[in-house]
C-alpha positions as CSV (number, residue, x, y, z in Angstrom):
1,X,-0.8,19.3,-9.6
2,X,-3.0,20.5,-6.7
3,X,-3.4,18.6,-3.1
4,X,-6.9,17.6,-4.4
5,X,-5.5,16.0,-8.1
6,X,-3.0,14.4,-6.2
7,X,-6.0,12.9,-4.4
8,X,-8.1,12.5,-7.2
9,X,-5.8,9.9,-9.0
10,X,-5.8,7.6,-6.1
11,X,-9.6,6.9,-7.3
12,X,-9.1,6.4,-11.5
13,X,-10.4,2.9,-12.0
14,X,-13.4,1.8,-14.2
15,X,-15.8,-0.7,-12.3
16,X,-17.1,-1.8,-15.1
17,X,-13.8,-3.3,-16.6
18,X,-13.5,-5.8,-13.4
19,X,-14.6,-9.4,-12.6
20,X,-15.8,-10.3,-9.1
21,X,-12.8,-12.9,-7.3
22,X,-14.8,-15.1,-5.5
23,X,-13.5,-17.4,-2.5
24,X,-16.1,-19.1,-0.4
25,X,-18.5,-17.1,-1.6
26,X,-17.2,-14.1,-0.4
27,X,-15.8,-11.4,-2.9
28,X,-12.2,-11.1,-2.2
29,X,-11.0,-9.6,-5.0
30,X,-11.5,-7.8,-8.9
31,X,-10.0,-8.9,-11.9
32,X,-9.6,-7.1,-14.8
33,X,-11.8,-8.0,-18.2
34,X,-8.0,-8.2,-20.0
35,X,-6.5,-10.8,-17.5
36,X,-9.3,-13.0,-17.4
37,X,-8.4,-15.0,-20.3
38,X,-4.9,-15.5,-18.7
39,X,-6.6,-17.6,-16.3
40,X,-7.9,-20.1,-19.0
41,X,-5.5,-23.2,-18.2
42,X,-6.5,-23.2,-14.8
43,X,-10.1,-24.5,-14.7
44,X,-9.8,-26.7,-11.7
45,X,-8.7,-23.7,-9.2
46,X,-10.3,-21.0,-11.0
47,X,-14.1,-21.6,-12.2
48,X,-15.2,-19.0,-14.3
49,X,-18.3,-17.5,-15.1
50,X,-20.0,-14.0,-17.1
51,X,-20.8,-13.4,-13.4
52,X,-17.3,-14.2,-11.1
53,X,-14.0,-15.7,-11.1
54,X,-14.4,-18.0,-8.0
55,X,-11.8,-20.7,-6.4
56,X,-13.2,-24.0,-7.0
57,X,-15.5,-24.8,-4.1
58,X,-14.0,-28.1,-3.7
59,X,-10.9,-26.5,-1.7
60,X,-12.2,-26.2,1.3
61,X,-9.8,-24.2,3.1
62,X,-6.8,-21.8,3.5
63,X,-4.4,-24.4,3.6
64,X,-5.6,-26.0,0.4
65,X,-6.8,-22.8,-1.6
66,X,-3.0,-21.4,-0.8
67,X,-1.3,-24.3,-2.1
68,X,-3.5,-24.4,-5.4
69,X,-2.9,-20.6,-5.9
70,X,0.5,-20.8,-5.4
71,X,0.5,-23.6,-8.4
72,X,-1.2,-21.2,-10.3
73,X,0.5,-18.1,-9.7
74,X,3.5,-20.1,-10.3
75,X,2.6,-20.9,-13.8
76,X,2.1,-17.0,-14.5
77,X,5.0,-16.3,-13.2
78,X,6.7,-18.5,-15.4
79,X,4.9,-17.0,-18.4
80,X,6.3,-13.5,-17.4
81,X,2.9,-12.5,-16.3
82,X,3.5,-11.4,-12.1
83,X,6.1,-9.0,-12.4
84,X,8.3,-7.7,-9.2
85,X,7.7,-11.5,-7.5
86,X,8.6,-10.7,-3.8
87,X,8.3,-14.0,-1.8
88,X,6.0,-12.4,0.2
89,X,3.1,-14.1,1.2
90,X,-0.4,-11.8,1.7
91,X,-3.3,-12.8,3.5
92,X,-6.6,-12.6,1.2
93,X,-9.5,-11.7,3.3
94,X,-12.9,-10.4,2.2
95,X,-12.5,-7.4,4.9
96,X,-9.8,-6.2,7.9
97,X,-10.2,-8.1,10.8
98,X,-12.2,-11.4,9.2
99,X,-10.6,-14.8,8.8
100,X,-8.1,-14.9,5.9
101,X,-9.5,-17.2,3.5
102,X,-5.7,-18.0,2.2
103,X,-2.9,-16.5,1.2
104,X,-0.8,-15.6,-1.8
105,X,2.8,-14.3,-3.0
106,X,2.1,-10.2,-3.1
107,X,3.5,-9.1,-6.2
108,X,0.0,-11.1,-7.6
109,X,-2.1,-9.2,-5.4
110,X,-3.1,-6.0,-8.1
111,X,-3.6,-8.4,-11.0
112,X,-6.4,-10.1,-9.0
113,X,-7.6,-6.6,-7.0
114,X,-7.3,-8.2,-3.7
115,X,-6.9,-5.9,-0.2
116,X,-4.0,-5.3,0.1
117,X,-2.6,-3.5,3.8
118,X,0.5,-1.2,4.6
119,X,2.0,0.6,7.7
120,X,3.3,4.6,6.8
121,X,5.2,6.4,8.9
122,X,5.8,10.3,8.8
123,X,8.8,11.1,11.0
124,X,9.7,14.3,12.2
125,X,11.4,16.5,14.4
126,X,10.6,19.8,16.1
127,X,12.9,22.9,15.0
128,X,11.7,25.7,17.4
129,X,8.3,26.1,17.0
130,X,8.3,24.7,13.1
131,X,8.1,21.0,11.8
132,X,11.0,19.0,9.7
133,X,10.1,15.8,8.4
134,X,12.2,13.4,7.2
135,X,11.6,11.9,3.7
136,X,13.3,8.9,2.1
137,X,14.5,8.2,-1.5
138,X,13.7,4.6,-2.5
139,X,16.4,2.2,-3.8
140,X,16.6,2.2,-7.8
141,X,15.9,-1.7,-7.1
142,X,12.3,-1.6,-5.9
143,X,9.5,-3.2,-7.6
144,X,7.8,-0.2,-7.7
145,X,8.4,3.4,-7.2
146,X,12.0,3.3,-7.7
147,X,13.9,6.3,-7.1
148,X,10.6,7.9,-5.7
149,X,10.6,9.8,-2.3
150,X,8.7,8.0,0.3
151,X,7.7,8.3,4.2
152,X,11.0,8.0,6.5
153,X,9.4,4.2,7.0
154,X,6.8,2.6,4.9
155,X,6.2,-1.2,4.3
156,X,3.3,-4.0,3.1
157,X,2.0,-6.0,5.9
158,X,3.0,-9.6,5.6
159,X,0.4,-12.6,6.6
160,X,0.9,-13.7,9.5
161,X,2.4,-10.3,11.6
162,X,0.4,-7.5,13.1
163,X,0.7,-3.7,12.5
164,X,2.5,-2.6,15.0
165,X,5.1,-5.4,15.3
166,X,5.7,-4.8,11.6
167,X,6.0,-1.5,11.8
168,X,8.7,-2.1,14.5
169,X,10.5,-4.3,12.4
170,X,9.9,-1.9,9.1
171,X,11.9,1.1,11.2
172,X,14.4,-1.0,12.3
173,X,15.1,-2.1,8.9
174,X,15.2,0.8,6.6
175,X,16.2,3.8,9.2
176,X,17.5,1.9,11.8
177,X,15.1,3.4,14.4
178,X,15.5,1.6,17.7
179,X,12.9,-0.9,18.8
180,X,12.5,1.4,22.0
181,X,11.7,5.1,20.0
182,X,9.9,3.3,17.3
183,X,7.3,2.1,19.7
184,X,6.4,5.6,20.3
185,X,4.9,6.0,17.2
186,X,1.2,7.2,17.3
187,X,-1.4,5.6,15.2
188,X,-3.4,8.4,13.9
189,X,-5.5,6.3,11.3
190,X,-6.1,4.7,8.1
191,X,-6.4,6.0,4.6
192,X,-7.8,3.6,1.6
193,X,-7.8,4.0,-2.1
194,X,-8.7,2.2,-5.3
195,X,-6.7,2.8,-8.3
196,X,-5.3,1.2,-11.8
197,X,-1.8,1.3,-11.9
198,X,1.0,-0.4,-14.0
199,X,1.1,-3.5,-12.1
200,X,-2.6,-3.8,-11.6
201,X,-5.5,-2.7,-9.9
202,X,-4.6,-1.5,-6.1
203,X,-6.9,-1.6,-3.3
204,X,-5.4,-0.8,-0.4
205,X,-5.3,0.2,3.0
206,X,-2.4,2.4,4.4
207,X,-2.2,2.6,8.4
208,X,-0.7,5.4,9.4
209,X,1.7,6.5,12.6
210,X,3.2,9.8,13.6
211,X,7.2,9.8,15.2
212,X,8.6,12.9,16.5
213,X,12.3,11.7,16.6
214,X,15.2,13.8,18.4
215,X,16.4,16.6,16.9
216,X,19.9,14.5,16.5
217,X,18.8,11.5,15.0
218,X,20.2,10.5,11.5
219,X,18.6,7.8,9.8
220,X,20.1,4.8,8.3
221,X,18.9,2.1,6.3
222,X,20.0,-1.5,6.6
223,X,17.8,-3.4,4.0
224,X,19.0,-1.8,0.4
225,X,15.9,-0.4,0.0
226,X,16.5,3.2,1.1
227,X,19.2,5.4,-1.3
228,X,19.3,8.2,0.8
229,X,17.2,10.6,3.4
230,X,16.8,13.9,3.6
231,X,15.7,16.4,6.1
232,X,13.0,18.8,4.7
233,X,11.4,21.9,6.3
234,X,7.3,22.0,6.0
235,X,7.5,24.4,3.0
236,X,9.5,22.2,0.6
237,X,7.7,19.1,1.5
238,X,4.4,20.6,0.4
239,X,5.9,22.5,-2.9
240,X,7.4,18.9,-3.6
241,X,3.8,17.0,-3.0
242,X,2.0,19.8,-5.1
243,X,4.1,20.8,-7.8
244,X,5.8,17.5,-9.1
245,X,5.5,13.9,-9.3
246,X,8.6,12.8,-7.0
247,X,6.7,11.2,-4.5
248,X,5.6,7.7,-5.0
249,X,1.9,8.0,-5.8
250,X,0.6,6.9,-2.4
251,X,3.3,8.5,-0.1
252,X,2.6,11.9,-1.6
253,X,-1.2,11.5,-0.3
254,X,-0.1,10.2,3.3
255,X,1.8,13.9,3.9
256,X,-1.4,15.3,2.4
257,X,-3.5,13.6,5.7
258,X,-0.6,14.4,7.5
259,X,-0.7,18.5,6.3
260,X,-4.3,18.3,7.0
261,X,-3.9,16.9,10.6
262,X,-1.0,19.5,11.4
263,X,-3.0,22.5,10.1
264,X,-0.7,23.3,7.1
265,X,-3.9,22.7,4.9
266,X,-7.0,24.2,7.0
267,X,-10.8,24.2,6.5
268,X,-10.1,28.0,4.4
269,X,-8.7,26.0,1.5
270,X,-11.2,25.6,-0.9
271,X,-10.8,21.8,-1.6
272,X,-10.7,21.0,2.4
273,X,-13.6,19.1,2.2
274,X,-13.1,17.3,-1.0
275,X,-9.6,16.1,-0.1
276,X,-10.7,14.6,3.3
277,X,-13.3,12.6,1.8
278,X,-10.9,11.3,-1.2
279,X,-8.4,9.9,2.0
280,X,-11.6,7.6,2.9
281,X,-12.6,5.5,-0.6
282,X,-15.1,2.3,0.2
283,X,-13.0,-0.6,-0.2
284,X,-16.4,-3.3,-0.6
């Protein structure tokens, strides 16, 4: 699979398949034609229409709307419909940086297409004048992606934290990366993609940071969730991304934006141009 395929199926959905989610009046969400009648028993939270699926205007607030989705997505998850439940609450908003309109556990979030945020990290260290990065191997245990290779850190961003205090906590946790070297870590931007994928339809926004950690440094994880890290040079990192499917879907395309911004992958590759734009997919 080329750097631009691997791309490419970050942006398979069919628009036309989806349902507005509707909170306030603002769209916060999609839900897919097939789920909709799942959401049949719960008229007096969810009022639905040919046009939307909207919370009932009568809950007025993100206090209330939280509690009568959490009823709800309850209920499904007692009907074996919200697989990988996390106890993890998610703030729903209709955009970054507006109010949250409420929240809701994340393993729900791809069924109804909310946003859904994560912090990346690509660490690496400096070997003369060439790159190593480290890569990690995700627990057999995780709700998704087990056993696929991921960024040295790599988390979802909880309601109620910001980005760079999760991402302190995220290092700390699964490489045990001191508070003081992980708050060196450059933000160098944000990638998005929408894409249908086992567990739903994923809209997401990945922020991404750069750590060049000493040469000596061994991670180590402390929350299960890492099975092992490895130490790559430049060369087998990209023959990994390009030619197989270890890398968990979205972690291969971060080390793509980070090949790009390194000048492994420069404006003389045919797809240059392609590939930078399929980083960037409109969210709204």
């Amino acid at each position: 699979m080329s750097y631009l395929e691997r791309v490419r199926a970050l942006q398979t959905w069919e628009p036309s398949a989806y349902r507005p989610f509707t909170a306030d009046h603002k769209r916060v969400g999609l839900i897919h034609r097939d789920f909709i009648p799942q959401l049949a028993d719960f008229g007096a939270v969810l009022q639905m229409s040919d046009a939307e699926v909207a919370l009932a205007p009568e809950l007025g607030d993100a206090a209330s709307r939280s509690a009568a989705m959490a009823e709800v997505l309850a209920e499904l998850r007692s009907r074996d419909l919200i697989p990988g439940w996390r106890n993890e609450p998610y703030a729903v908003c209709e955009d970054w940086g507006t109010m949250p309109l409420f929240q809701m556990e994340r393993a729900a979030v791809p069924l109804f297409g909310t946003l859904g945020y994560g912090v990346h990290l690509n660490g690496f260290v400096r070997d003369g004048d060439r790159l190593k990065m480290w890569v990690g191997k995700r627990s057999m245990t995780k709700p998704t992606g087990p056993g696929k290779l991921d960024q040295l850190v790599a988390g979802g961003l909880p309601a109620g934290i910001g980005v760079m205090d999760n991402l302190i906590k995220e290092c700390v946790e699964e490489a045990g990366i001191p508070e003081d070297i992980a708050r060196r870590a450059k933000p160098i931007g944000a990638m998005s993609y929408c894409t249908e994928r086992p567990e739903g339809l994923r809209r997401d926004v990945l922020f991404n940071y750069d750590l060049e950690l000493p040469a000596d440094f061994q991670p180590r994880n402390t929350d299960g969730e890492v099975e092992e890290f490895y130490l790559w040079s430049m060369d087998q990192v990209m023959d990994t991304v390009r030619e197989s499917e270890d890398f968990k879907f979205n972690c291969g395309v971060v080390v793509i934006d980070f090949l790009i911004r390194r000048g492994f992958i420069g404006p003389d590759h045919s797809d240059y141009l392609e590939i930078q734009r399929g980083l960037h997919t409109a969210l709204r």
